[in-house]
Amino acid sequence: MTTPRPETLAKLTPVLTKRWLSPDAWRIGTYEQLDGYAALRKALKAHPDDLIQLIKDSGLRGRGGAGFPTGLKWGFIPQGDGKPHYLVVNADEGEPGTCKDLPLMTHDPHALVEGVIIASYAIRANRAYIYIRGEAVHAARRLRSAVQEAYDKGYLGRNILRTGYDLELVVHSGAGAYICGEETALLDSLEGFRGQPRLRPPFPATHGLYASPTVVNNVGTIASVPPIVLGGADWWKSMGTEKSSGPMIYSLSGRVANPGQYECSMGVTLRELLELAGGMQPGHNLRFWTPGGSSTPLLAAEHLDVPLDFEGVAAAGSILGTTATQIFSDQDCPVYATYRWLEFYHHESCGKCTPCREGNYWMVRVYRRILAGQGTHEDLDTLLDTCDNILGRSFCGLGDGATSSVTSSLKYFKQDYLDYIEGRTAPKLSEKTLVGAH
Ligand SMILES: Cc1cc2nc3c(=O)[nH]c(=O)nc-3n(C[C@H](O)[C@H](O)[C@H](O)COP(=O)(O)O)c2cc1C
Ligand code: SF4
């Protein structure tokens, strides 16, 4: 294991993670001792429009994967329309490899609760929801207890801190479907329907929850709001890059010595993150990795110095996504890894549109054939052709994301596919998995 050099350690910028290691960090007492709810007091003295402007000025971009500018999204909510407005926090965190929202809610739930109150005040919402993944029982328990503590202290409910502002906050557990992280499927699920994406336009900003103006934001996005209110837009922009401002929680998993969450200014590189994480596991050399979860195109060892911000990763041909860096070594097989991800997308496809429902089904079968040593050269063309018919033709991002590892692994690791097809690599799957595959 390597020890990080002081200049690399200085890359850590703990803002959202700064309280995580404090004793009882999840209790309101600890939170209040460490600046907690000071931002709320400051925010409630400001005009809601000024808060929206502050978030615009900070350059904060959504932490849920797409990186949409948060202040702009809040500004889309029509004001004076006489309709109820809603804030919905997307705490579904289903993207394989992603592990930043659940630890945040487990260790520092009040950071999210405080952000929810400020954001709701800014968009003039009197009701907010946190939609949390059903399996995340421990995080949901912590969150519910934090919400209760906030009610007891007068930070939630009627006439918050005697300002006349009212807000009810509900924590809703989903049933554990990846598609319910897609914001419109999430809204359907929250309304009690089967979670499937909605046709857009109209967008949630005007026709969201119960057909009313709604902001849907990721946990990390909303938890960034209190520090911005306290520290100001310039302080936030002093971290990160010009177009990707602020710190980001990068979650490292796989063949790395110390997997976990590393919060750094955006633009840090994988080389630096690996150094912070103690390097690769002994005996392993980096071969491929995802910069932002399994829906983002794979990168290879040659991309170690790509700046991990929205623009840097895009320029390298991938997507920053959820900053879930999954690290694979020379002992891992990119064909098999891609197959396992495809199994996931096939299983999680909601079935609403044909390209994703049928395309993922067929691609899984082709992969099984290749991995069982019965693939053909034509199979590689079939895979690329199928991806071509899914990407940009699916109803939502799940279909597009499913193609990422297929096309990128074929781009960087075609030889691995050929080694299975031409018999140089021993089959990884038995022929039993091939029922009906031909
Ligand atoms: C299949 C799919 C799954 C998604 N899962 C999540 C998720 O678990 N959490 C999340 O915040 N965003 C997820 N998103 C993105 C959301 O649709 C949406 O862009 C995000 O919640 C907006 O918040 P932000 O602007 O704060 O990033 C997913 C998108 C797709 C297509
Ligand atoms: S792309 Fe997949 S998940 Fe999205 S609507 Fe179509 S079938 Fe459902």
XYZ file of C-alpha atoms in Angstrom, residues 17-329:
313
model
C -17.989 14.717 4.343
C -16.453 16.956 6.987
C -18.689 15.767 9.846
C -18.792 12.079 8.970
C -16.166 11.007 11.490
C -17.463 13.110 14.402
C -18.970 11.070 17.252
C -22.758 10.726 16.813
C -22.513 12.851 13.659
C -26.109 11.982 12.792
C -27.587 13.567 15.931
C -28.929 17.096 15.833
C -26.780 18.148 18.825
C -23.541 17.314 17.012
C -24.822 18.887 13.822
C -25.718 22.151 15.564
C -22.299 22.307 17.242
C -20.650 22.019 13.818
C -22.411 24.924 12.015
C -25.641 22.955 11.636
C -28.794 24.959 10.815
C -26.795 28.235 10.768
C -27.285 28.333 6.986
C -31.036 27.894 7.439
C -31.232 30.882 9.804
C -29.294 32.954 7.278
C -31.367 31.722 4.321
C -34.721 32.434 5.921
C -33.693 36.106 6.245
C -33.013 36.301 2.490
C -35.506 36.680 -0.343
C -36.150 33.312 -2.071
C -35.141 34.785 -5.444
C -31.779 35.834 -3.975
C -31.187 32.254 -2.865
C -31.912 30.986 -6.375
C -29.465 33.586 -7.705
C -26.841 32.493 -5.161
C -27.092 28.894 -6.335
C -26.875 30.065 -9.957
C -23.791 32.150 -9.126
C -22.125 29.209 -7.365
C -22.276 27.183 -10.565
C -23.570 24.163 -8.609
C -24.444 21.325 -10.992
C -26.580 18.314 -10.162
C -24.794 15.428 -8.459
C -27.261 12.800 -9.742
C -25.415 12.094 -12.974
C -26.437 14.586 -15.639
C -24.794 17.674 -14.123
C -27.689 20.027 -14.892
C -27.197 23.532 -13.392
C -29.152 23.550 -10.135
C -29.964 27.267 -9.912
C -31.319 27.203 -13.455
C -33.569 24.259 -12.563
C -34.923 26.078 -9.514
C -35.506 29.168 -11.657
C -37.801 27.181 -13.995
C -40.427 26.837 -11.257
C -43.190 29.292 -12.170
C -43.897 31.700 -9.341
C -47.260 33.179 -8.437
C -49.060 30.398 -10.327
C -51.303 29.525 -7.390
C -50.298 25.851 -7.553
C -48.551 23.868 -4.836
C -44.818 23.448 -5.479
C -42.824 20.392 -4.469
C -39.208 19.525 -3.795
C -38.398 15.858 -4.317
C -34.998 14.528 -3.301
C -33.753 11.630 -5.375
C -32.155 9.297 -2.830
C -32.558 6.147 -4.903
C -28.838 5.687 -5.623
C -29.160 2.578 -7.763
C -26.332 3.039 -10.260
C -23.917 0.112 -9.857
C -20.755 1.224 -8.074
C -22.293 4.398 -6.691
C -21.944 4.931 -2.975
C -22.045 8.579 -1.990
C -25.666 9.400 -1.087
C -26.284 6.507 1.285
C -23.176 7.206 3.414
C -24.103 10.896 3.460
C -27.607 10.138 4.736
C -26.272 7.602 7.220
C -23.525 9.775 8.695
C -24.876 13.290 8.257
C -28.635 13.185 7.600
C -29.201 16.708 8.922
C -27.043 18.110 6.099
C -29.711 16.850 3.716
C -32.631 17.926 5.903
C -31.234 21.460 6.210
C -30.640 21.600 2.450
C -34.216 20.456 1.831
C -35.644 23.257 3.976
C -33.537 25.950 2.269
C -34.244 24.657 -1.240
C -37.977 24.353 -0.527
C -38.065 27.906 0.808
C -36.270 29.127 -2.338
C -38.737 27.506 -4.749
C -41.715 28.287 -2.487
C -42.624 24.691 -1.689
C -44.483 23.781 1.476
C -44.114 20.038 1.041
C -40.996 18.042 0.277
C -40.254 14.357 -0.162
C -37.109 12.304 0.121
C -37.510 9.197 -2.026
C -35.045 6.680 -0.630
C -34.096 3.245 -1.977
C -36.150 0.529 -0.270
C -33.167 -1.639 0.657
C -31.418 1.253 2.426
C -33.128 0.490 5.731
C -30.376 1.821 7.984
C -30.015 5.122 6.119
C -33.806 5.563 6.046
C -33.977 5.004 9.805
C -31.287 7.629 10.425
C -33.039 10.013 8.057
C -36.454 9.561 9.664
C -35.001 10.110 13.103
C -33.208 13.270 11.869
C -36.481 14.566 10.384
C -38.214 13.978 13.719
C -35.410 15.820 15.556
C -35.779 18.737 13.118
C -39.549 18.861 13.731
C -38.988 18.798 17.504
C -36.561 21.733 17.255
C -38.888 23.847 15.108
C -36.829 23.568 11.898
C -39.723 21.778 10.184
C -43.498 22.077 10.448
C -45.493 25.248 10.833
C -43.971 28.697 11.273
C -40.350 27.542 11.051
C -38.130 29.562 13.414
C -41.060 32.018 13.722
C -40.617 33.241 10.160
C -44.103 32.285 8.990
C -42.708 29.682 6.599
C -44.271 26.164 6.735
C -42.750 22.940 5.435
C -43.744 19.290 5.808
C -41.064 16.735 4.934
C -41.883 13.093 4.201
C -39.305 10.293 3.863
C -40.680 7.719 1.402
C -39.039 4.325 0.872
C -39.265 2.904 -2.645
C -39.411 -0.794 -3.441
C -35.914 -1.066 -4.913
C -36.083 -0.611 -8.679
C -33.243 1.055 -10.572
C -35.671 2.761 -12.945
C -37.253 4.597 -10.004
C -34.068 6.696 -9.859
C -35.064 8.202 -13.215
C -36.798 11.353 -12.085
C -40.157 10.939 -13.834
C -40.428 7.232 -12.959
C -39.652 8.294 -9.396
C -42.552 10.739 -9.466
C -44.929 8.034 -10.748
C -43.736 5.688 -8.031
C -44.182 8.396 -5.391
C -47.750 8.913 -6.613
C -48.410 5.206 -6.075
C -48.131 4.033 -9.685
C -45.760 1.524 -11.221
C -42.430 3.320 -11.704
C -42.024 3.994 -15.418
C -40.654 7.113 -17.117
C -43.044 9.785 -18.319
C -43.038 11.401 -21.736
C -41.332 14.830 -21.657
C -42.297 17.610 -22.296
C -44.023 18.631 -20.123
C -41.117 18.671 -17.698
C -41.383 18.287 -13.913
C -40.669 22.022 -13.484
C -44.252 22.686 -14.613
C -45.938 19.241 -14.466
C -44.168 17.159 -11.838
C -45.577 15.572 -8.718
C -49.407 15.587 -8.877
C -49.029 17.602 -12.116
C -47.620 20.547 -10.156
C -44.307 22.426 -10.432
C -41.595 20.200 -8.957
C -37.841 20.265 -8.519
C -36.157 16.859 -8.410
C -32.597 16.976 -7.097
C -30.040 14.451 -5.982
C -29.032 14.072 -2.311
C -25.542 15.483 -2.922
C -26.962 18.472 -4.782
C -29.292 19.431 -1.947
C -26.698 18.754 0.764
C -24.388 21.212 -1.050
C -26.848 24.054 -0.497
C -26.176 24.863 3.216
C -22.375 25.173 2.720
C -22.960 27.462 -0.272
C -25.333 29.643 1.759
C -22.753 29.891 4.562
C -19.583 30.116 2.478
C -20.856 32.059 -0.535
C -20.672 31.457 -4.264
C -17.051 32.597 -4.640
C -15.825 30.215 -1.939
C -17.665 27.334 -3.659
C -16.192 28.293 -7.008
C -12.696 28.439 -5.485
C -12.901 24.622 -5.589
C -13.191 22.687 -8.813
C -12.875 23.994 -12.340
C -14.474 26.867 -14.218
C -17.502 24.912 -15.451
C -17.530 22.179 -12.784
C -17.431 24.045 -9.512
C -17.118 22.773 -5.964
C -16.115 19.551 -4.295
C -17.420 16.120 -5.278
C -17.603 12.822 -3.422
C -15.772 10.206 -5.500
C -16.525 6.641 -4.452
C -13.729 4.190 -5.205
C -14.408 0.476 -5.314
C -12.860 -2.660 -6.732
C -9.151 -3.509 -6.855
C -8.037 -0.573 -4.751
C -6.228 -0.798 -1.397
C -8.616 1.450 0.562
C -12.002 1.624 -1.134
C -14.348 4.340 0.083
C -15.448 7.925 -0.393
C -12.891 10.633 -1.183
C -14.168 14.196 -1.419
C -11.990 16.328 -3.660
C -12.341 19.426 -5.796
C -13.722 18.516 -9.195
C -10.959 17.993 -11.697
C -8.922 15.616 -9.526
C -7.487 12.732 -11.558
C -7.754 8.997 -11.036
C -3.991 8.909 -10.503
C -4.438 11.243 -7.514
C -7.506 9.411 -6.211
C -5.651 6.100 -6.370
C -2.790 7.615 -4.410
C -5.247 8.831 -1.768
C -6.725 5.336 -1.633
C -3.341 3.689 -1.045
C -2.869 2.519 -4.620
C -4.006 -0.670 -6.276
C -4.306 -3.879 -4.259
C -0.989 -5.765 -4.128
C -0.364 -7.747 -7.310
C -2.928 -5.822 -9.377
C -2.314 -3.350 -12.196
C -5.013 -0.980 -13.408
C -6.616 -2.153 -16.645
C -10.044 -0.497 -16.939
C -12.378 1.634 -14.847
C -15.684 3.459 -14.871
C -15.511 7.193 -14.164
C -19.157 7.443 -13.057
C -20.869 4.110 -12.626
C -21.654 1.295 -15.034
C -23.734 3.523 -17.340
C -20.642 5.490 -18.313
C -18.235 4.315 -21.015
C -15.203 2.476 -19.652
C -11.842 4.173 -19.567
C -8.455 2.473 -19.599
C -5.058 2.883 -17.901
C -4.112 5.543 -20.473
C -6.782 7.818 -18.939
C -5.193 8.057 -15.471
C -4.592 11.801 -15.856
C -8.008 12.806 -17.210
C -9.477 15.584 -15.014
C -12.568 14.114 -13.377
C -14.952 16.980 -14.035
C -17.888 17.130 -16.444
C -15.858 18.526 -19.346
C -12.657 16.554 -18.790
C -14.379 13.174 -18.749
C -16.543 14.094 -21.757
C -13.428 15.057 -23.718
C -12.027 11.587 -22.973
C -15.155 10.014 -24.470
C -17.016 9.130 -21.290
C -19.355 10.722 -18.734
C -18.663 11.928 -15.182
C -22.008 10.408 -14.081
C -22.168 9.679 -10.385
C -18.360 9.741 -9.868
C -18.475 6.052 -8.994
C -14.991 4.970 -9.990
C -14.932 1.187 -10.149
C -11.394 -0.049 -10.545
C -10.537 -3.252 -12.428
C -7.126 -4.839 -12.841
